[in-house]
Amino acid sequence: MHLGLSRCALLVGERASFNGASALFSYCNRTSTNTFSTCNAFSNRKKSPYSSVDSERYSKLVKSVMTHRVSAQTPESLEEQDTHIYGPVIKSSTPNQPLPKVPKTRHPLLNHEKAFAISETEHGAAPARIILQRGQDRGSVPSVTRILQQTLSPEQQFFLERWRKRMIAQLGEEGFKEYSQNLFRQGKLFHIAVENVLPLKTEEKAPEVPAEVEGYMESIRHVMDDIRGVRAIESRVLHNKLGYLGIVDCVALYRGVLCVIDWKTSERSKPFLDNTYDNPLQVAAYVGALNNDVNYNYQVENGLIVVAYKDGSPAHPHLLSSDQVLQYWERWLVRLEEYSEKS
DNA sequence: GGATCCTTCTTCTTCTTC
């Protein structure tokens, strides 16, 4: 206790003197072009009131406070107390950096039997729209979203659950249900609106969009200006070796780069790729599936995630380089393996 | 007609003050 008080007093003293010095310094800088002459104030400043203190008389007190060991606390005794209060320290199995998981089997992302389609060759050709046949392979071929959903990390599950509980506390069970359904509805309407606009030539008049998604469409306008040569819209992709399927939102040239494009709506701003959670894995999964689907006679090595905002503020387009897609492909393969091990 | 599928979203710090 004594030690605590004296340390506190010392700290206050230090801070006070520091503030005094810095205040004086800034005063010097503000008031004079000749800093040195004004700062001579240091040398002829007023006598400190402490100079009148009988330092001899108090020196013993100061000495005793500074040297006497009041507390019996040692690192060992503190650790003992902590163990008693909080339980023993459990050392993490991955203390420094968590090792990135590596797929057991590395499947190629690209297909050497296919060519890259870089140019806008199929000009005028209608974009592919391979419809998902509901009946076929039911149950045996899992989808990309299903696999990602079922292999969320414990950390992801924790944060999602925490968010859900907080929202229910705010909105109530019914209110939360309504809120979620509304998010889904907006996402769906937005996708439909984009699909209607995409295949149009520039001179064609865009169809009416529901008022609810006008903001989102305004948000992606600057991105749409950079999109050409649409090859596929809402089209099924099936990886014929790995056995999973999905539906790509769009395949088109973005600034001349052929991409698998995923449109997203979001309430929160997502200016960085990291903000999009598993979305890059989803895109990489689609890229791999498309490259290994006989219905598409070309292959793709880039991805694009476009995050649109309801208030019409500019969408964030996240272009994935071929290296990035390859990295996320590896992570997707890990998730795919986790899924097959589970089921 | 009913059920099912794919997808649509949700997380990463949290709260007070001007």
PDB file of C-alpha atoms in Angstrom, chain A residues 19-246:
ATOM      1  CA  ASN A  19       3.699  18.861 -18.880  1.00  0.00           C
ATOM      2  CA  GLY A  20       5.412  21.936 -17.551  1.00  0.00           C
ATOM      3  CA  ALA A  21       8.369  21.442 -19.839  1.00  0.00           C
ATOM      4  CA  SER A  22       6.273  20.714 -22.898  1.00  0.00           C
ATOM      5  CA  ALA A  23       4.035  23.689 -22.223  1.00  0.00           C
ATOM      6  CA  LEU A  24       7.047  25.911 -21.974  1.00  0.00           C
ATOM      7  CA  PHE A  25       8.477  24.401 -25.135  1.00  0.00           C
ATOM      8  CA  SER A  26       5.352  25.022 -27.128  1.00  0.00           C
ATOM      9  CA  TYR A  27       5.143  28.507 -25.719  1.00  0.00           C
ATOM     10  CA  CYS A  28       8.675  29.123 -26.936  1.00  0.00           C
ATOM     11  CA  ASN A  29       7.827  27.882 -30.380  1.00  0.00           C
ATOM     12  CA  ARG A  30       4.664  29.901 -30.658  1.00  0.00           C
ATOM     13  CA  THR A  31       5.926  33.219 -29.406  1.00  0.00           C
ATOM     14  CA  SER A  32       9.325  33.623 -30.870  1.00  0.00           C
ATOM     15  CA  THR A  33      11.257  33.118 -34.027  1.00  0.00           C
ATOM     16  CA  ASN A  34      14.320  32.995 -31.874  1.00  0.00           C
ATOM     17  CA  THR A  35      13.555  29.937 -29.833  1.00  0.00           C
ATOM     18  CA  PHE A  36      16.837  29.908 -28.022  1.00  0.00           C
ATOM     19  CA  SER A  37      16.678  33.385 -26.597  1.00  0.00           C
ATOM     20  CA  THR A  38      13.138  32.966 -25.304  1.00  0.00           C
ATOM     21  CA  CYS A  39      13.912  29.578 -23.918  1.00  0.00           C
ATOM     22  CA  ASN A  40      16.494  31.106 -21.699  1.00  0.00           C
ATOM     23  CA  ALA A  41      13.478  31.346 -19.447  1.00  0.00           C
ATOM     24  CA  PHE A  42      14.626  27.901 -18.365  1.00  0.00           C
ATOM     25  CA  SER A  43      17.739  29.315 -16.780  1.00  0.00           C
ATOM     26  CA  ASN A  44      16.236  32.295 -14.992  1.00  0.00           C
ATOM     27  CA  ARG A  45      12.926  30.784 -14.036  1.00  0.00           C
ATOM     28  CA  LYS A  46      11.427  31.280 -10.600  1.00  0.00           C
ATOM     29  CA  LYS A  47      12.777  29.405  -7.685  1.00  0.00           C
ATOM     30  CA  SER A  48      11.006  26.129  -7.181  1.00  0.00           C
ATOM     31  CA  PRO A  49       9.004  25.986  -3.945  1.00  0.00           C
ATOM     32  CA  TYR A  50      10.691  22.646  -3.314  1.00  0.00           C
ATOM     33  CA  SER A  51      14.015  24.363  -2.926  1.00  0.00           C
ATOM     34  CA  SER A  52      12.845  25.658   0.431  1.00  0.00           C
ATOM     35  CA  VAL A  53      12.015  22.190   1.651  1.00  0.00           C
ATOM     36  CA  ASP A  54      14.325  20.750   4.225  1.00  0.00           C
ATOM     37  CA  SER A  55      15.527  17.952   2.018  1.00  0.00           C
ATOM     38  CA  GLU A  56      17.917  16.705   4.622  1.00  0.00           C
ATOM     39  CA  ARG A  57      15.032  16.180   6.995  1.00  0.00           C
ATOM     40  CA  TYR A  58      12.984  14.118   4.525  1.00  0.00           C
ATOM     41  CA  SER A  59      15.745  12.234   2.828  1.00  0.00           C
ATOM     42  CA  LYS A  60      15.437   9.337   5.238  1.00  0.00           C
ATOM     43  CA  LEU A  61      11.718   9.054   4.525  1.00  0.00           C
ATOM     44  CA  VAL A  62      12.263   9.084   0.780  1.00  0.00           C
ATOM     45  CA  LYS A  63      15.047   6.574   1.110  1.00  0.00           C
ATOM     46  CA  SER A  64      12.944   4.234   3.215  1.00  0.00           C
ATOM     47  CA  VAL A  65      10.022   4.422   0.786  1.00  0.00           C
ATOM     48  CA  MET A  66      12.222   3.785  -2.182  1.00  0.00           C
ATOM     49  CA  THR A  67      14.233   0.961  -0.734  1.00  0.00           C
ATOM     50  CA  HIS A  68      12.020  -0.819   1.739  1.00  0.00           C
ATOM     51  CA  ARG A  69      10.300  -3.831   0.343  1.00  0.00           C
ATOM     52  CA  VAL A  70       6.759  -3.337   1.554  1.00  0.00           C
ATOM     53  CA  SER A  71       5.178  -5.946  -0.623  1.00  0.00           C
ATOM     54  CA  ALA A  72       6.074  -9.577  -0.567  1.00  0.00           C
ATOM     55  CA  GLN A  73       4.925  -9.889  -4.157  1.00  0.00           C
ATOM     56  CA  THR A  74       7.199 -11.715  -6.502  1.00  0.00           C
ATOM     57  CA  PRO A  75       6.497 -13.068  -9.978  1.00  0.00           C
ATOM     58  CA  GLU A  76       6.185 -16.489  -8.379  1.00  0.00           C
ATOM     59  CA  SER A  77       3.706 -15.416  -5.714  1.00  0.00           C
ATOM     60  CA  LEU A  78       1.641 -13.453  -8.270  1.00  0.00           C
ATOM     61  CA  GLU A  79       1.468 -16.455 -10.545  1.00  0.00           C
ATOM     62  CA  GLU A  80       0.346 -18.554  -7.595  1.00  0.00           C
ATOM     63  CA  GLN A  81      -2.433 -16.084  -6.832  1.00  0.00           C
ATOM     64  CA  ASP A  82      -3.525 -15.923 -10.458  1.00  0.00           C
ATOM     65  CA  THR A  83      -3.689 -19.688 -10.632  1.00  0.00           C
ATOM     66  CA  HIS A  84      -5.828 -19.687  -7.528  1.00  0.00           C
ATOM     67  CA  ILE A  85      -8.215 -17.042  -8.924  1.00  0.00           C
ATOM     68  CA  TYR A  86      -8.312 -17.825 -12.639  1.00  0.00           C
ATOM     69  CA  GLY A  87      -7.135 -21.406 -12.801  1.00  0.00           C
ATOM     70  CA  PRO A  88      -3.939 -22.669 -14.381  1.00  0.00           C
ATOM     71  CA  VAL A  89      -2.651 -21.045 -17.526  1.00  0.00           C
ATOM     72  CA  ILE A  90      -3.456 -23.121 -20.555  1.00  0.00           C
ATOM     73  CA  LYS A  91      -0.816 -22.639 -23.159  1.00  0.00           C
ATOM     74  CA  SER A  92      -2.167 -22.384 -26.678  1.00  0.00           C
ATOM     75  CA  SER A  93      -1.182 -25.217 -28.945  1.00  0.00           C
ATOM     76  CA  THR A  94      -0.276 -22.702 -31.638  1.00  0.00           C
ATOM     77  CA  PRO A  95       1.478 -20.008 -29.640  1.00  0.00           C
ATOM     78  CA  ASN A  96       2.918 -17.821 -32.354  1.00  0.00           C
ATOM     79  CA  GLN A  97       1.261 -17.933 -35.742  1.00  0.00           C
ATOM     80  CA  PRO A  98      -1.431 -20.457 -36.493  1.00  0.00           C
ATOM     81  CA  LEU A  99      -0.235 -22.777 -39.207  1.00  0.00           C
ATOM     82  CA  PRO A 100      -2.289 -22.299 -42.362  1.00  0.00           C
ATOM     83  CA  LYS A 101      -4.149 -25.467 -43.119  1.00  0.00           C
ATOM     84  CA  VAL A 102      -3.033 -27.234 -46.247  1.00  0.00           C
ATOM     85  CA  PRO A 103      -5.210 -29.532 -48.315  1.00  0.00           C
ATOM     86  CA  LYS A 104      -4.180 -33.182 -48.196  1.00  0.00           C
ATOM     87  CA  THR A 105      -4.609 -33.456 -51.925  1.00  0.00           C
ATOM     88  CA  ARG A 106      -3.795 -30.549 -54.176  1.00  0.00           C
ATOM     89  CA  HIS A 107      -6.189 -30.412 -57.084  1.00  0.00           C
ATOM     90  CA  PRO A 108      -5.344 -28.017 -59.897  1.00  0.00           C
ATOM     91  CA  LEU A 109      -7.394 -24.870 -60.246  1.00  0.00           C
ATOM     92  CA  LEU A 110      -6.731 -24.572 -63.942  1.00  0.00           C
ATOM     93  CA  ASN A 111      -7.561 -26.962 -66.734  1.00  0.00           C
ATOM     94  CA  HIS A 112      -4.814 -27.379 -69.299  1.00  0.00           C
ATOM     95  CA  GLU A 113      -7.247 -28.792 -71.802  1.00  0.00           C
ATOM     96  CA  LYS A 114      -9.015 -25.471 -72.000  1.00  0.00           C
ATOM     97  CA  ALA A 115      -7.916 -22.127 -73.361  1.00  0.00           C
ATOM     98  CA  PHE A 116      -8.252 -18.762 -71.682  1.00  0.00           C
ATOM     99  CA  ALA A 117     -10.893 -16.561 -73.194  1.00  0.00           C
ATOM    100  CA  ILE A 118      -9.507 -13.092 -72.904  1.00  0.00           C
ATOM    101  CA  SER A 119     -11.018 -11.181 -75.770  1.00  0.00           C
ATOM    102  CA  GLU A 120     -14.576 -10.205 -76.440  1.00  0.00           C
ATOM    103  CA  THR A 121     -14.776 -12.740 -79.274  1.00  0.00           C
ATOM    104  CA  GLU A 122     -18.277 -13.989 -78.826  1.00  0.00           C
ATOM    105  CA  HIS A 123     -19.638 -10.544 -79.470  1.00  0.00           C
ATOM    106  CA  GLY A 124     -23.375 -10.559 -79.730  1.00  0.00           C
ATOM    107  CA  ALA A 125     -23.701 -14.092 -78.460  1.00  0.00           C
ATOM    108  CA  ALA A 126     -26.200 -14.458 -75.670  1.00  0.00           C
ATOM    109  CA  PRO A 127     -24.655 -15.222 -72.276  1.00  0.00           C
ATOM    110  CA  ALA A 128     -24.879 -18.800 -71.082  1.00  0.00           C
ATOM    111  CA  ARG A 129     -27.557 -19.553 -68.533  1.00  0.00           C
ATOM    112  CA  ILE A 130     -27.319 -23.165 -67.526  1.00  0.00           C
ATOM    113  CA  ILE A 131     -30.233 -23.812 -65.248  1.00  0.00           C
ATOM    114  CA  LEU A 132     -29.756 -25.975 -62.214  1.00  0.00           C
ATOM    115  CA  GLN A 133     -31.810 -29.139 -62.651  1.00  0.00           C
ATOM    116  CA  ARG A 134     -33.428 -29.700 -59.317  1.00  0.00           C
ATOM    117  CA  GLY A 135     -33.864 -33.403 -59.641  1.00  0.00           C
ATOM    118  CA  GLN A 136     -30.384 -34.433 -60.690  1.00  0.00           C
ATOM    119  CA  ASP A 137     -27.822 -35.702 -58.223  1.00  0.00           C
ATOM    120  CA  ARG A 138     -29.934 -34.615 -55.319  1.00  0.00           C
ATOM    121  CA  GLY A 139     -28.114 -35.143 -52.087  1.00  0.00           C
ATOM    122  CA  SER A 140     -25.031 -36.663 -53.623  1.00  0.00           C
ATOM    123  CA  VAL A 141     -23.564 -33.449 -55.025  1.00  0.00           C
ATOM    124  CA  PRO A 142     -23.200 -30.767 -52.371  1.00  0.00           C
ATOM    125  CA  SER A 143     -23.248 -27.056 -53.196  1.00  0.00           C
ATOM    126  CA  VAL A 144     -20.616 -24.426 -52.508  1.00  0.00           C
ATOM    127  CA  THR A 145     -22.721 -22.487 -50.019  1.00  0.00           C
ATOM    128  CA  ARG A 146     -23.715 -25.650 -48.219  1.00  0.00           C
ATOM    129  CA  ILE A 147     -20.083 -26.732 -47.824  1.00  0.00           C
ATOM    130  CA  LEU A 148     -19.009 -23.301 -46.607  1.00  0.00           C
ATOM    131  CA  GLN A 149     -21.921 -23.150 -44.172  1.00  0.00           C
ATOM    132  CA  GLN A 150     -21.186 -26.565 -42.718  1.00  0.00           C
ATOM    133  CA  THR A 151     -17.472 -25.987 -42.279  1.00  0.00           C
ATOM    134  CA  LEU A 152     -17.449 -22.619 -40.523  1.00  0.00           C
ATOM    135  CA  SER A 153     -14.621 -22.365 -38.015  1.00  0.00           C
ATOM    136  CA  PRO A 154     -15.552 -22.392 -34.313  1.00  0.00           C
ATOM    137  CA  GLU A 155     -14.481 -18.753 -34.207  1.00  0.00           C
ATOM    138  CA  GLN A 156     -16.815 -17.815 -37.055  1.00  0.00           C
ATOM    139  CA  GLN A 157     -19.645 -19.719 -35.426  1.00  0.00           C
ATOM    140  CA  PHE A 158     -19.014 -17.956 -32.151  1.00  0.00           C
ATOM    141  CA  PHE A 159     -19.147 -14.459 -33.641  1.00  0.00           C
ATOM    142  CA  LEU A 160     -22.182 -15.233 -35.752  1.00  0.00           C
ATOM    143  CA  GLU A 161     -24.015 -16.662 -32.767  1.00  0.00           C
ATOM    144  CA  ARG A 162     -23.069 -13.686 -30.640  1.00  0.00           C
ATOM    145  CA  TRP A 163     -24.333 -11.334 -33.319  1.00  0.00           C
ATOM    146  CA  ARG A 164     -27.592 -13.287 -33.637  1.00  0.00           C
ATOM    147  CA  LYS A 165     -28.210 -13.188 -29.886  1.00  0.00           C
ATOM    148  CA  ARG A 166     -27.534  -9.467 -29.764  1.00  0.00           C
ATOM    149  CA  MET A 167     -29.891  -8.817 -32.641  1.00  0.00           C
ATOM    150  CA  ILE A 168     -32.643 -10.890 -31.051  1.00  0.00           C
ATOM    151  CA  ALA A 169     -32.124  -8.999 -27.793  1.00  0.00           C
ATOM    152  CA  GLN A 170     -32.661  -5.788 -29.762  1.00  0.00           C
ATOM    153  CA  LEU A 171     -35.401  -6.745 -32.193  1.00  0.00           C
ATOM    154  CA  GLY A 172     -37.054  -9.701 -30.550  1.00  0.00           C
ATOM    155  CA  GLU A 173     -37.413 -13.125 -32.127  1.00  0.00           C
ATOM    156  CA  GLU A 174     -40.033 -12.013 -34.645  1.00  0.00           C
ATOM    157  CA  GLY A 175     -38.290  -8.745 -35.443  1.00  0.00           C
ATOM    158  CA  PHE A 176     -35.047 -10.552 -36.136  1.00  0.00           C
ATOM    159  CA  LYS A 177     -36.770 -13.004 -38.430  1.00  0.00           C
ATOM    160  CA  GLU A 178     -38.297 -10.144 -40.362  1.00  0.00           C
ATOM    161  CA  TYR A 179     -34.975  -8.322 -40.508  1.00  0.00           C
ATOM    162  CA  SER A 180     -33.193 -11.393 -41.894  1.00  0.00           C
ATOM    163  CA  GLN A 181     -35.887 -12.058 -44.470  1.00  0.00           C
ATOM    164  CA  ASN A 182     -35.669  -8.447 -45.559  1.00  0.00           C
ATOM    165  CA  LEU A 183     -31.913  -8.746 -46.087  1.00  0.00           C
ATOM    166  CA  PHE A 184     -32.436 -11.858 -48.202  1.00  0.00           C
ATOM    167  CA  ARG A 185     -35.215 -10.244 -50.207  1.00  0.00           C
ATOM    168  CA  GLN A 186     -33.096  -7.202 -51.008  1.00  0.00           C
ATOM    169  CA  GLY A 187     -30.207  -9.426 -52.035  1.00  0.00           C
ATOM    170  CA  LYS A 188     -32.450 -11.424 -54.354  1.00  0.00           C
ATOM    171  CA  LEU A 189     -34.104  -8.374 -55.904  1.00  0.00           C
ATOM    172  CA  PHE A 190     -30.704  -6.814 -56.456  1.00  0.00           C
ATOM    173  CA  HIS A 191     -29.452  -9.943 -58.225  1.00  0.00           C
ATOM    174  CA  ILE A 192     -32.490 -10.032 -60.480  1.00  0.00           C
ATOM    175  CA  ALA A 193     -32.068  -6.352 -61.336  1.00  0.00           C
ATOM    176  CA  VAL A 194     -28.389  -6.861 -62.203  1.00  0.00           C
ATOM    177  CA  GLU A 195     -29.185  -9.900 -64.336  1.00  0.00           C
ATOM    178  CA  ASN A 196     -31.731  -7.869 -66.285  1.00  0.00           C
ATOM    179  CA  VAL A 197     -29.303  -5.035 -66.945  1.00  0.00           C
ATOM    180  CA  LEU A 198     -26.178  -7.083 -67.729  1.00  0.00           C
ATOM    181  CA  PRO A 199     -26.945  -8.557 -71.154  1.00  0.00           C
ATOM    182  CA  LEU A 200     -28.183  -5.257 -72.536  1.00  0.00           C
ATOM    183  CA  LYS A 201     -26.309  -3.338 -75.192  1.00  0.00           C
ATOM    184  CA  THR A 202     -25.526   0.242 -74.312  1.00  0.00           C
ATOM    185  CA  GLU A 203     -28.252   1.688 -76.508  1.00  0.00           C
ATOM    186  CA  GLU A 204     -30.941  -0.542 -75.074  1.00  0.00           C
ATOM    187  CA  LYS A 205     -33.168   0.872 -72.424  1.00  0.00           C
ATOM    188  CA  ALA A 206     -32.769  -0.652 -68.993  1.00  0.00           C
ATOM    189  CA  PRO A 207     -35.901  -2.187 -67.510  1.00  0.00           C
ATOM    190  CA  GLU A 208     -37.517  -0.693 -64.448  1.00  0.00           C
ATOM    191  CA  VAL A 209     -35.918  -1.675 -61.188  1.00  0.00           C
ATOM    192  CA  PRO A 210     -37.858  -1.902 -57.934  1.00  0.00           C
ATOM    193  CA  ALA A 211     -37.504   1.194 -55.769  1.00  0.00           C
ATOM    194  CA  GLU A 212     -36.093  -1.016 -53.032  1.00  0.00           C
ATOM    195  CA  VAL A 213     -32.929  -1.726 -55.014  1.00  0.00           C
ATOM    196  CA  GLU A 214     -32.428   1.583 -56.795  1.00  0.00           C
ATOM    197  CA  GLY A 215     -29.712   2.526 -54.311  1.00  0.00           C
ATOM    198  CA  TYR A 216     -27.811  -0.700 -54.934  1.00  0.00           C
ATOM    199  CA  MET A 217     -27.988  -0.185 -58.695  1.00  0.00           C
ATOM    200  CA  GLU A 218     -26.690   3.360 -58.336  1.00  0.00           C
ATOM    201  CA  SER A 219     -23.952   1.951 -56.111  1.00  0.00           C
ATOM    202  CA  ILE A 220     -22.624  -0.405 -58.800  1.00  0.00           C
ATOM    203  CA  ARG A 221     -23.021   2.003 -61.736  1.00  0.00           C
ATOM    204  CA  HIS A 222     -19.315   2.848 -61.867  1.00  0.00           C
ATOM    205  CA  VAL A 223     -18.489  -0.877 -61.838  1.00  0.00           C
ATOM    206  CA  MET A 224     -20.947  -1.650 -64.627  1.00  0.00           C
ATOM    207  CA  ASP A 225     -19.138   0.866 -66.832  1.00  0.00           C
ATOM    208  CA  ASP A 226     -16.063  -1.391 -66.619  1.00  0.00           C
ATOM    209  CA  ILE A 227     -17.893  -4.592 -67.518  1.00  0.00           C
ATOM    210  CA  ARG A 228     -17.944  -6.005 -71.059  1.00  0.00           C
ATOM    211  CA  GLY A 229     -18.345  -9.300 -72.844  1.00  0.00           C
ATOM    212  CA  VAL A 230     -20.764 -11.062 -70.529  1.00  0.00           C
ATOM    213  CA  ARG A 231     -20.373 -14.818 -71.031  1.00  0.00           C
ATOM    214  CA  ALA A 232     -22.586 -16.271 -68.353  1.00  0.00           C
ATOM    215  CA  ILE A 233     -25.353 -15.155 -66.029  1.00  0.00           C
ATOM    216  CA  GLU A 234     -26.766 -17.114 -63.101  1.00  0.00           C
ATOM    217  CA  SER A 235     -25.334 -20.267 -64.535  1.00  0.00           C
ATOM    218  CA  ARG A 236     -24.701 -23.623 -62.943  1.00  0.00           C
ATOM    219  CA  VAL A 237     -21.122 -24.838 -62.628  1.00  0.00           C
ATOM    220  CA  LEU A 238     -20.254 -28.424 -61.708  1.00  0.00           C
ATOM    221  CA  HIS A 239     -16.789 -29.670 -60.832  1.00  0.00           C
ATOM    222  CA  ASN A 240     -16.839 -33.050 -62.503  1.00  0.00           C
ATOM    223  CA  LYS A 241     -13.846 -34.435 -60.581  1.00  0.00           C
ATOM    224  CA  LEU A 242     -14.368 -33.028 -57.090  1.00  0.00           C
ATOM    225  CA  GLY A 243     -18.124 -33.369 -57.183  1.00  0.00           C
ATOM    226  CA  TYR A 244     -19.609 -30.105 -56.021  1.00  0.00           C
ATOM    227  CA  LEU A 245     -21.782 -27.531 -57.755  1.00  0.00           C
ATOM    228  CA  GLY A 246     -22.837 -23.936 -57.533  1.00  0.00           C
TER     229      GLY A 246
END
